[in-house]
CSV table of C-alpha atoms in Angstrom, one decimal:
chain,number,residue,atom,x,y,z
R,1,MET,CA,0.0,0.0,0.0
R,2,SER,CA,1.3,3.4,-1.0
R,3,ASP,CA,1.0,6.3,1.5
R,4,THR,CA,1.7,9.0,-1.1
R,5,GLY,CA,-1.7,9.3,-2.8
R,6,ALA,CA,-2.5,11.8,-5.5
R,7,ALA,CA,-1.7,14.8,-3.4
R,8,GLY,CA,1.0,17.0,-5.1
R,9,ARG,CA,0.8,15.0,-8.4
R,10,ARG,CA,0.6,16.7,-11.7
R,11,VAL,CA,-2.0,15.0,-13.9
R,12,LEU,CA,-3.0,15.5,-17.5
R,13,LEU,CA,-6.5,14.7,-18.8
R,14,SER,CA,-6.0,14.1,-22.5
R,15,GLY,CA,-9.2,14.9,-24.3
R,16,GLY,CA,-10.7,15.7,-20.9
R,17,THR,CA,-13.5,18.2,-21.8
R,18,SER,CA,-16.3,15.6,-21.3
R,19,GLU,CA,-18.4,15.0,-18.3
R,20,ALA,CA,-15.9,12.3,-17.3
R,21,GLY,CA,-13.2,14.9,-17.6
R,22,TRP,CA,-15.1,17.2,-15.2
R,23,ALA,CA,-15.7,14.5,-12.7
R,24,THR,CA,-12.0,13.4,-12.8
R,25,ALA,CA,-10.6,16.9,-12.7
R,26,ARG,CA,-12.6,17.8,-9.6
R,27,ALA,CA,-11.8,14.5,-7.9
R,28,LEU,CA,-8.1,15.0,-8.5
R,29,ARG,CA,-8.2,18.5,-7.2
R,30,ASP,CA,-10.0,17.4,-4.1
R,31,ALA,CA,-7.2,14.9,-3.6
R,32,GLY,CA,-4.6,17.6,-3.8
R,33,ALA,CA,-3.4,17.1,-7.4
R,34,ARG,CA,-2.7,19.7,-10.0
R,35,VAL,CA,-4.7,19.1,-13.2
R,36,THR,CA,-4.2,20.1,-16.8
R,37,VAL,CA,-7.1,19.5,-19.2
R,38,SER,CA,-6.3,19.2,-22.9
R,39,GLY,CA,-8.6,19.3,-25.8
R,40,HIS,CA,-9.5,21.1,-29.1
R,41,SER,CA,-12.6,23.1,-28.0
R,42,ALA,CA,-11.7,26.5,-26.8
R,43,ASP,CA,-15.2,27.0,-25.4
R,44,LYS,CA,-15.1,23.9,-23.3
R,45,LEU,CA,-11.6,24.6,-22.1
R,46,ALA,CA,-12.6,28.1,-21.1
R,47,ALA,CA,-15.1,26.6,-18.7
R,48,PHE,CA,-12.3,24.6,-17.0
R,49,GLU,CA,-10.1,27.7,-16.9
R,50,ALA,CA,-13.0,29.6,-15.2
R,51,ASP,CA,-13.1,26.8,-12.5
R,52,GLY,CA,-9.3,27.2,-11.9
R,53,PHE,CA,-7.9,24.3,-14.0
R,54,ASP,CA,-4.9,24.6,-16.3
R,55,THR,CA,-5.7,23.9,-19.9
R,56,ALA,CA,-4.0,23.2,-23.2
R,57,GLU,CA,-5.8,23.7,-26.5
R,58,LEU,CA,-4.5,21.5,-29.3
R,59,ASP,CA,-5.2,18.7,-31.8
R,60,LEU,CA,-4.0,15.6,-30.0
R,61,THR,CA,-3.6,13.7,-33.3
R,62,ASP,CA,-0.9,16.3,-34.3
R,63,GLU,CA,2.3,14.7,-33.1
R,64,SER,CA,4.4,17.9,-33.2
R,65,ALA,CA,1.7,19.8,-31.3
R,66,VAL,CA,1.6,17.1,-28.6
R,67,PHE,CA,5.3,17.1,-28.1
R,68,ALA,CA,5.3,20.9,-27.9
R,69,MET,CA,2.6,20.7,-25.3
R,70,ALA,CA,4.8,18.3,-23.3
R,71,LEU,CA,7.6,20.8,-23.4
R,72,ARG,CA,5.3,23.6,-22.2
R,73,ILE,CA,3.7,21.6,-19.4
R,74,GLY,CA,6.7,19.7,-18.2
R,75,ALA,CA,6.8,16.3,-16.6
R,76,VAL,CA,3.5,14.9,-15.3
R,77,ASP,CA,2.9,12.1,-12.8
R,78,GLY,CA,-0.3,10.8,-14.4
R,79,ILE,CA,-2.5,10.8,-17.5
R,80,LEU,CA,-6.1,9.7,-18.0
R,81,HIS,CA,-6.9,9.4,-21.7
R,82,LEU,CA,-10.5,10.3,-22.5
R,83,VAL,CA,-10.5,10.7,-26.3
R,84,GLY,CA,-13.3,8.4,-27.4
R,85,GLY,CA,-16.3,8.1,-29.6
R,86,TRP,CA,-18.7,5.6,-31.0
R,87,ARG,CA,-19.6,4.5,-34.5
R,88,GLY,CA,-21.3,1.2,-35.3
R,89,GLY,CA,-24.2,-0.7,-36.9
R,90,GLY,CA,-24.8,-2.4,-40.2
R,91,GLY,CA,-23.0,-5.6,-39.5
R,92,VAL,CA,-19.7,-6.4,-41.1
R,93,PRO,CA,-20.6,-4.8,-44.4
R,94,GLY,CA,-21.6,-1.6,-42.5
R,95,GLN,CA,-18.1,-1.1,-41.1
R,96,SER,CA,-17.2,1.8,-43.2
R,97,GLU,CA,-13.8,3.5,-43.7
R,98,GLU,CA,-15.4,6.7,-42.6
R,99,ASP,CA,-16.4,5.2,-39.3
R,100,TRP,CA,-12.9,3.7,-38.8
R,101,ARG,CA,-11.3,7.1,-39.5
R,102,ALA,CA,-13.6,8.7,-37.0
R,103,LEU,CA,-12.6,6.2,-34.3
R,104,GLU,CA,-8.9,6.1,-35.0
R,105,PRO,CA,-8.0,9.4,-33.4
R,106,SER,CA,-8.3,8.0,-29.9
R,107,LEU,CA,-5.4,5.5,-30.6
R,108,THR,CA,-3.4,8.1,-32.5
R,109,ALA,CA,-3.7,10.6,-29.7
R,110,TRP,CA,-2.8,8.1,-27.0
R,111,ARG,CA,0.3,7.0,-28.9
R,112,HIS,CA,1.5,10.6,-29.2
R,113,VAL,CA,0.6,11.6,-25.6
R,114,SER,CA,2.2,8.6,-23.9
R,115,ARG,CA,5.4,9.0,-25.9
R,116,ALA,CA,5.7,12.7,-25.3
R,117,PHE,CA,5.4,12.4,-21.6
R,118,TRP,CA,7.1,9.0,-21.1
R,119,ASP,CA,10.4,10.2,-19.7
R,120,GLY,CA,8.7,12.2,-16.9
R,121,LEU,CA,6.3,9.3,-16.2
R,122,THR,CA,9.1,6.8,-15.7
R,123,ALA,CA,11.0,9.3,-13.6
R,124,SER,CA,8.0,10.1,-11.4
R,125,PRO,CA,8.0,8.4,-7.9
R,126,ALA,CA,4.3,7.5,-8.6
R,127,GLY,CA,3.5,7.5,-12.3
R,128,ARG,CA,0.0,6.4,-13.3
R,129,VAL,CA,-1.6,6.3,-16.7
R,130,ALA,CA,-5.0,4.9,-17.7
R,131,VAL,CA,-7.4,4.6,-20.6
R,132,VAL,CA,-11.1,4.0,-21.0
R,133,SER,CA,-11.8,1.0,-23.0
R,134,SER,CA,-14.9,-1.1,-23.7
R,135,THR,CA,-16.3,-4.5,-22.8
R,136,ALA,CA,-16.7,-4.9,-26.5
R,137,VAL,CA,-13.0,-5.9,-26.6
R,138,ALA,CA,-13.8,-9.1,-24.8
R,139,ARG,CA,-16.9,-9.9,-27.0
R,140,PRO,CA,-16.7,-8.0,-30.3
R,141,LEU,CA,-19.9,-7.9,-32.4
R,142,ALA,CA,-20.2,-7.6,-36.1
R,143,GLY,CA,-22.0,-4.2,-35.9
R,144,GLY,CA,-19.3,-2.8,-33.7
R,145,ALA,CA,-16.2,-4.3,-35.3
R,146,ASN,CA,-14.5,-1.0,-36.0
R,147,TYR,CA,-15.1,0.2,-32.5
R,148,ALA,CA,-14.0,-3.0,-30.8
R,149,ALA,CA,-10.8,-3.1,-33.0
R,150,THR,CA,-9.8,0.4,-32.1
R,151,LYS,CA,-10.4,-0.3,-28.4
R,152,ALA,CA,-8.4,-3.5,-28.6
R,153,ALA,CA,-5.5,-1.5,-30.2
R,154,LEU,CA,-5.8,1.1,-27.4
R,155,GLU,CA,-5.5,-1.7,-24.8
R,156,ALA,CA,-2.6,-3.3,-26.6
R,157,TRP,CA,-0.7,0.0,-26.6
R,158,THR,CA,-1.5,0.5,-22.9
R,159,ARG,CA,-0.3,-3.0,-22.0
R,160,ALA,CA,2.9,-2.2,-23.8
R,161,LEU,CA,3.3,0.9,-21.6
R,162,ALA,CA,2.8,-1.4,-18.6
R,163,HIS,CA,5.7,-3.6,-19.9
R,164,GLY,CA,7.7,-0.4,-20.4
R,165,PHE,CA,7.2,0.6,-16.7
R,166,ARG,CA,8.3,-2.9,-15.6
R,167,LYS,CA,11.4,-2.8,-17.9
R,168,HIS,CA,12.4,0.6,-16.8
R,169,ALA,CA,12.4,-0.4,-13.1
R,170,ARG,CA,14.2,-3.7,-13.9
R,171,ASP,CA,16.9,-2.0,-16.0
R,172,ALA,CA,17.5,0.7,-13.4
R,173,GLY,CA,17.6,-1.8,-10.5
R,174,ILE,CA,14.8,0.1,-8.7
R,175,ASP,CA,11.4,-0.6,-7.4
R,176,GLN,CA,8.6,-0.1,-9.9
R,177,SER,CA,6.9,3.2,-9.5
R,178,GLY,CA,4.9,3.6,-12.7
R,179,ALA,CA,1.8,1.7,-13.8
R,180,ALA,CA,-0.5,1.6,-16.8
R,181,SER,CA,-4.1,0.5,-16.2
R,182,ILE,CA,-7.2,-0.1,-18.4
R,183,PHE,CA,-10.8,0.8,-17.4
R,184,ARG,CA,-13.5,-1.2,-19.3
R,185,VAL,CA,-17.1,0.0,-19.5
R,186,LYS,CA,-20.1,-1.1,-21.5
R,187,ALA,CA,-21.1,2.6,-21.6
R,188,LEU,CA,-19.4,5.4,-19.7
R,189,SER,CA,-22.6,7.5,-19.3
R,190,GLY,CA,-23.6,7.3,-15.6
R,191,LEU,CA,-20.2,6.0,-14.6
R,192,GLU,CA,-18.2,9.3,-14.8
R,193,GLN,CA,-17.8,9.7,-11.0
R,194,ARG,CA,-17.0,6.0,-10.6
R,195,LEU,CA,-14.2,6.4,-13.2
R,196,ALA,CA,-12.9,9.5,-11.5
R,197,ASP,CA,-12.8,7.9,-8.1
R,198,GLU,CA,-11.1,4.7,-9.4
R,199,PHE,CA,-8.5,6.7,-11.3
R,200,VAL,CA,-7.6,8.8,-8.2
R,201,ALA,CA,-7.4,5.6,-6.2
R,202,LEU,CA,-4.6,4.2,-8.4
R,203,TRP,CA,-2.2,6.3,-6.4
R,204,ASN,CA,-3.3,4.6,-3.1
R,205,VAL,CA,-1.9,1.2,-4.1
R,206,SER,CA,1.5,0.1,-5.2
R,207,ALA,CA,2.4,0.4,-8.9
R,208,ALA,CA,2.9,-3.4,-9.2
R,209,ASP,CA,-0.7,-4.0,-8.0
R,210,VAL,CA,-2.3,-1.9,-10.7
R,211,ASN,CA,0.1,-2.2,-13.6
R,212,ASP,CA,-1.2,-4.1,-16.6
R,213,ARG,CA,-4.6,-4.5,-14.9
R,214,ILE,CA,-8.0,-4.4,-16.6
R,215,LEU,CA,-10.5,-2.9,-14.2
R,216,ASP,CA,-14.1,-3.5,-15.1
R,217,LEU,CA,-16.4,-0.7,-14.0
R,218,ALA,CA,-20.0,-1.7,-13.3
R,219,GLU,CA,-22.8,0.6,-12.5
R,220,GLU,CA,-23.8,0.3,-8.9
């Protein structure tokens, strides 16, 4: 059990202008963390700024813009990736290229963000990263094949980050301090506060206990 908690941590919510972002930003602030919310909507970010949160306006699928953001913000101790979206229907023949391209930005953004902040995350005494995935990964359906495939890729990248945290600690001969976790939901609506609380709670347990873990969130 860790006694550090989220207090004093710097945390980035990538694509965090949704209701889930609001719930998580407030939960982190209540826990004593400093939060930066990133996204591409100036209006939505302005509301976060008005509530006292740091913000970063950019296109998270733009690699150079993401790395520039990382230079401006500096090292962070945690990231919750909230870029998502849903497209589906029409069985296998209905899985259009247009739908795939609409879903793909979540993975692209996560690749850019995790790489841009990786050095700081591995150097942090308590690095925590997490993504929101879907129960569709475990049971993909024909009408949601594009969606399930992009979520599966998002999980694969996150599990690779989990291996990266383990390898960094092993190569440095130190205790593991970073962890990558996956939250699965059937639908996020109604579970925003649960997600927020579970993400903040990642700092209350050892990195090894939550690294490479798939955490199913069920509506209570």
